[in-house]
Amino acid sequence: MINIGILGMGTIGTGVVEVINENAERIYQRTGERLKIKRILVRDLKKKRAVNINHLLTNDPEEILRDDEIDIVVELMGGLQPACNYIKMAMENGKHVVTANKEVISKCGRDLFEVAKQKGVNLLFEASVGGGIPIIRPLKQCLAANEINEIIGIINGTTNYILTEMTENKMDFYEVLKKAQELGYAESDPSADIKGMDAARKLAILSSIAFNTRIIPEDIYTEGISKIKPVDILYADELGFKIKLLALARKHEQGIEARVSPVLLPKRHPLSSVMGVFNAIMVKGFPVGEVMFYGMGAGKEATSSAVVADIVDAVRNRSNKNITLCTCFGDEKVIPAEQTESRFFIRMLVDDKPGVLAKIAGAVGDNNISIRSVIQKNRYNGTAEIVLITHRALEKNISSAAAEIIRFEEIKDICNIIRVEGDD
Amino acid sequence: MINIGILGMGTIGTGVVEVINENAERIYQRTGERLKIKRILVRDLKKKRAVNINHLLTNDPEEILRDDEIDIVVELMGGLQPACNYIKMAMENGKHVVTANKEVISKCGRDLFEVAKQKGVNLLFEASVGGGIPIIRPLKQCLAANEINEIIGIINGTTNYILTEMTENKMDFYEVLKKAQELGYAESDPSADIKGMDAARKLAILSSIAFNTRIIPEDIYTEGISKIKPVDILYADELGFKIKLLALARKHEQGIEARVSPVLLPKRHPLSSVMGVFNAIMVKGFPVGEVMFYGMGAGKEATSSAVVADIVDAVRNRSNKNITLCTCFGDEKVIPAEQTESRFFIRMLVDDKPGVLAKIAGAVGDNNISIRSVIQKNRYNGTAEIVLITHRALEKNISSAAAEIIRFEEIKDICNIIRVEGDD
């Protein structure tokens, strides 16, 4: 009999209790052990619960963290503190820990894995990235023999839902955000999602594993999606692209390129067809080539699947401590964003006068950037919109070209600059 | 130091040697052990090899199977015998085994896992399905808490390449097969691929794991792709479908439905966009929902990735025997094909006379089948082609309707009957 303590009883916690109860027999067959939820930490002992767990509730974390009978602690509180301290205490007391907390793992991973190693316990976090999609364990185990050189993915369901709706229904960002909040796809404070921070935390975890070096969210250049306008999506469509919030980490000789930003992706790219709240992660490595993992990236059911899989693994691995060891042996540098290269989509509002495009093209060329395609359209009141897509260029060259262009009197605004990914 | 013996040195064997050599440091970091290839079994000691291994070669299997210093045996010979016996002997002598052999695992799995259990050794076979795509381990571990109810996939690269080429270049089956053989995508004897047997073996492995019950290739209704004509692909396209060789296993109350056959899949289905030699496997379960795994399903590099991952796992798991135990605790029945339901595409050549369609529709209706869509096109010499798509119907009802229809004097031929999958 394995005793489990759960910290936090929100949506995911409820799902985990349900899955453990409904799959008790299956779990027993696969592990030879019975799981028992012994104690659950909650803030409010009196709140009405969807599952019958009232006799297990406590508001004193010590009743779980210091209970010698508890073998596995499942942390589902979210947020950095006190979750991080509780995880640490649990491991210091010899307990295996399963968590869905991407913020804790991405920011405090180094310390926590050190404790896990010292105490010989498992620290498992499959549910922290990609909801129910198996990705952490495949990266650590199934692709263990690979030299991974790129990992790109759509790893935030909220922003992918918003961009999908904006694209399909030609709606404005704020309009869709409101709808997403009503449907429960966006939180009442959506900033961690829409500013890209949630994706950056997940990318920090994925890239640390993929490249065997510690990458923290602060290392990752992060841009959100609130700047994307319906007109950007229309131009992208006309040019053969979709707009997605892409998390990207790529190995170069000089170090690791890592960023979260909206990008234009060719429509035929496999990630372009990932719609709504689905997630997908594509890994490129040698010898495996390209592999992609796709599924529900969030939600009670999918996330519970990953949490319970980790619990089952912790049960199986109690005697085999090295499986969850930290694999960040390396010390790769993250390349500053301005020294990275990309193709760029640039949308500008200009006076509709002869010679404007030539001036812009001149400034672009002076900064060592070559243009791949141009659209110019007349708007209203003597203004025109110019959309450029460049060939690969250094980000700092794009910045300095933009700084020159914005000074031309014919330029009303550089409305948006968005990276372009996928093969030329 | 872990000593490895390899049985067989074809394309995959060469790849495995290369990956082990090139990734020695990475593997050491991840396992704390150095791998040494000690001995390699080949048929021909004098054949010229792509890698420098001549000093390791032997043509005596006992030099590997009975060598007490060898910890892990990697079987890459292919074919049922003697591979199966060698694997058994290796395990009986206390060695862990890694194999890419789908025929052995799908046909002799029951016996072999029994030996593995008795001897407390690992028997790992990630490379037997989907090449480099992580699928066996995710199914066994990451989805361990799930009740899986369906697994569908494109798991044979040769046939998917052929169907993709037939679709994109409007070429005939035999023409493309010849091209595939020239390019090395099809073997000189391609029958195991094009008749669906290869996919059936892989499906037997996947469904045994997914449904926790032993399913062998003989249980699986299997149809190949040689009956698919370019005209079928054209009609499918007109109706909004692609034609794919689909491996499908689905859990019903009465038992397991399992088959490999060409199907029409809606173009928007995620598996419809899997092109060429790529593979993809979609798993539906509770609580995880839908997850899909995509990548190169064959080839030296991708397959070596999976083989070496298994070797790494065997090294890590030497002390933890239960990880690879057989999970076929159940005893589900496979439903006979004629008792399963599907939608169907039926293409017929008929005399172009009034009343023919009515007669066909009558025969179909008499057998309790309702029609969803019809195309009728005139051909040459007073003949017409009629294409039906039915709603869901029992396979035996389709057979008896076809038997009635073929007796009508206006019917020249029932040219093809193909199942239709994906949502209505």
Short mmCIF file of C-alpha atoms in Angstrom, two decimals, chain B residues 116-269:
data_model
loop_
_atom_site.label_atom_id
_atom_site.label_comp_id
_atom_site.label_asym_id
_atom_site.label_seq_id
_atom_site.Cartn_x
_atom_site.Cartn_y
_atom_site.Cartn_z
CA ALA B 116 11.85 -12.53 -19.19
CA LYS B 117 9.72 -12.64 -16.03
CA GLN B 118 11.23 -15.88 -14.76
CA LYS B 119 14.76 -14.70 -15.34
CA GLY B 120 14.18 -11.12 -14.17
CA VAL B 121 15.56 -9.54 -17.34
CA ASN B 122 14.40 -6.70 -19.59
CA LEU B 123 12.89 -7.46 -22.99
CA LEU B 124 12.60 -4.15 -24.84
CA PHE B 125 11.18 -3.57 -28.33
CA GLU B 126 10.54 0.15 -28.89
CA ALA B 127 12.02 -0.09 -32.41
CA SER B 128 9.55 -2.78 -33.48
CA VAL B 129 6.79 -0.22 -34.13
CA GLY B 130 7.06 3.24 -35.66
CA GLY B 131 10.84 3.34 -36.14
CA GLY B 132 12.17 6.25 -34.11
CA ILE B 133 8.77 7.42 -32.89
CA PRO B 134 8.49 6.87 -29.15
CA ILE B 135 5.29 4.83 -28.84
CA ILE B 136 5.82 1.60 -26.88
CA ARG B 137 7.23 3.30 -23.80
CA PRO B 138 4.67 6.16 -23.85
CA LEU B 139 1.87 3.57 -24.11
CA LYS B 140 3.27 1.47 -21.27
CA GLN B 141 4.36 4.26 -18.99
CA CYS B 142 3.03 7.71 -19.84
CA LEU B 143 -0.49 6.49 -20.54
CA ALA B 144 -0.40 3.87 -17.77
CA ALA B 145 -3.33 5.44 -15.92
CA ASN B 146 -5.54 5.52 -19.00
CA GLU B 147 -8.37 3.37 -20.21
CA ILE B 148 -7.48 3.27 -23.89
CA ASN B 149 -10.41 2.75 -26.23
CA GLU B 150 -8.93 3.27 -29.68
CA ILE B 151 -5.61 3.22 -31.44
CA ILE B 152 -5.38 4.09 -35.12
CA GLY B 153 -2.33 4.72 -37.18
CA ILE B 154 -0.36 4.81 -40.35
CA ILE B 155 2.37 2.37 -39.39
CA ASN B 156 3.78 1.15 -42.69
CA GLY B 157 5.95 3.64 -44.55
CA THR B 158 6.18 1.66 -47.81
CA THR B 159 2.43 1.60 -48.41
CA ASN B 160 2.01 5.20 -47.28
CA TYR B 161 4.71 6.24 -49.73
CA ILE B 162 2.96 4.33 -52.52
CA LEU B 163 -0.47 5.78 -51.75
CA THR B 164 0.97 9.30 -51.43
CA GLU B 165 2.67 9.01 -54.84
CA MET B 166 -0.44 7.52 -56.44
CA THR B 167 -2.45 10.46 -55.06
CA GLU B 168 -0.05 13.27 -55.87
CA ASN B 169 1.21 12.09 -59.25
CA LYS B 170 -1.88 10.17 -60.40
CA MET B 171 0.26 7.09 -60.94
CA ASP B 172 -0.76 3.44 -60.99
CA PHE B 173 0.05 1.11 -58.06
CA TYR B 174 2.55 -1.09 -59.92
CA GLU B 175 4.30 1.88 -61.47
CA VAL B 176 4.84 3.47 -58.03
CA LEU B 177 5.86 0.15 -56.48
CA LYS B 178 8.64 -0.14 -59.06
CA LYS B 179 9.81 3.40 -58.25
CA ALA B 180 9.66 2.65 -54.52
CA GLN B 181 11.83 -0.42 -55.03
CA GLU B 182 14.36 1.60 -57.00
CA LEU B 183 14.50 4.20 -54.20
CA GLY B 184 14.86 1.53 -51.51
CA TYR B 185 11.47 2.37 -49.94
CA ALA B 186 10.13 -1.08 -50.86
CA GLU B 187 11.89 -4.43 -50.64
CA SER B 188 12.49 -6.66 -53.63
CA ASP B 189 9.83 -8.95 -52.16
CA PRO B 190 7.38 -6.29 -51.01
CA SER B 191 4.51 -8.60 -50.07
CA ALA B 192 4.73 -8.26 -46.25
CA ASP B 193 4.32 -4.51 -46.68
CA ILE B 194 1.79 -4.22 -49.48
CA LYS B 195 -0.44 -7.02 -48.21
CA GLY B 196 -0.66 -5.32 -44.80
CA MET B 197 1.09 -8.07 -42.83
CA ASP B 198 3.81 -5.78 -41.56
CA ALA B 199 1.20 -3.31 -40.29
CA ALA B 200 -0.80 -6.19 -38.74
CA ARG B 201 2.23 -7.33 -36.74
CA LYS B 202 2.79 -3.81 -35.45
CA LEU B 203 -0.90 -3.42 -34.65
CA ALA B 204 -0.83 -6.72 -32.74
CA ILE B 205 1.94 -5.29 -30.55
CA LEU B 206 0.26 -1.91 -30.04
CA SER B 207 -3.18 -3.30 -29.30
CA SER B 208 -1.85 -5.95 -26.91
CA ILE B 209 -0.30 -3.16 -24.87
CA ALA B 210 -3.21 -0.75 -25.21
CA PHE B 211 -5.90 -3.23 -24.25
CA ASN B 212 -3.87 -5.42 -21.85
CA THR B 213 -4.75 -8.59 -23.73
CA ARG B 214 -2.74 -10.78 -26.08
CA ILE B 215 -3.58 -10.05 -29.72
CA ILE B 216 -1.62 -11.90 -32.39
CA PRO B 217 -1.35 -11.02 -36.11
CA GLU B 218 -3.68 -13.92 -37.01
CA ASP B 219 -6.44 -12.23 -34.96
CA ILE B 220 -6.29 -9.17 -37.16
CA TYR B 221 -8.34 -8.86 -40.33
CA THR B 222 -5.78 -7.75 -42.93
CA GLU B 223 -6.22 -6.27 -46.41
CA GLY B 224 -3.44 -4.83 -48.55
CA ILE B 225 -3.36 -1.90 -50.94
CA SER B 226 -2.80 -3.54 -54.32
CA LYS B 227 -6.52 -3.34 -55.09
CA ILE B 228 -6.51 0.47 -54.89
CA LYS B 229 -6.81 2.03 -58.33
CA PRO B 230 -6.10 5.64 -59.30
CA VAL B 231 -9.82 6.04 -60.04
CA ASP B 232 -10.66 5.15 -56.40
CA ILE B 233 -8.33 7.90 -55.27
CA LEU B 234 -9.99 10.37 -57.66
CA TYR B 235 -13.50 9.57 -56.45
CA ALA B 236 -12.30 9.72 -52.83
CA ASP B 237 -10.83 13.14 -53.51
CA GLU B 238 -14.08 14.33 -55.08
CA LEU B 239 -15.96 13.17 -51.98
CA GLY B 240 -13.49 14.88 -49.57
CA PHE B 241 -11.32 11.92 -48.57
CA LYS B 242 -7.81 10.54 -48.86
CA ILE B 243 -7.05 6.83 -49.10
CA LYS B 244 -4.65 5.48 -46.46
CA LEU B 245 -3.64 2.04 -45.21
CA LEU B 246 -4.99 2.31 -41.67
CA ALA B 247 -4.25 0.04 -38.74
CA LEU B 248 -7.15 0.23 -36.31
CA ALA B 249 -7.94 -1.36 -32.97
CA ARG B 250 -11.02 -0.35 -31.03
CA LYS B 251 -12.56 -1.57 -27.81
CA HIS B 252 -16.24 -2.47 -27.83
CA GLU B 253 -18.41 -4.08 -25.18
CA GLN B 254 -18.32 -7.35 -27.13
CA GLY B 255 -14.56 -7.34 -27.56
CA ILE B 256 -11.79 -5.84 -29.67
CA GLU B 257 -12.16 -4.78 -33.29
CA ALA B 258 -8.77 -5.01 -35.00
CA ARG B 259 -7.96 -4.61 -38.65
CA VAL B 260 -5.51 -3.34 -41.21
CA SER B 261 -7.10 -2.15 -44.42
CA PRO B 262 -7.17 0.69 -46.89
CA VAL B 263 -9.69 3.29 -45.75
CA LEU B 264 -11.09 6.59 -46.92
CA LEU B 265 -10.21 9.23 -44.31
CA PRO B 266 -11.67 12.77 -44.33
CA LYS B 267 -9.06 15.21 -45.62
CA ARG B 268 -9.20 17.25 -42.40
CA HIS B 269 -8.38 14.18 -40.25
#
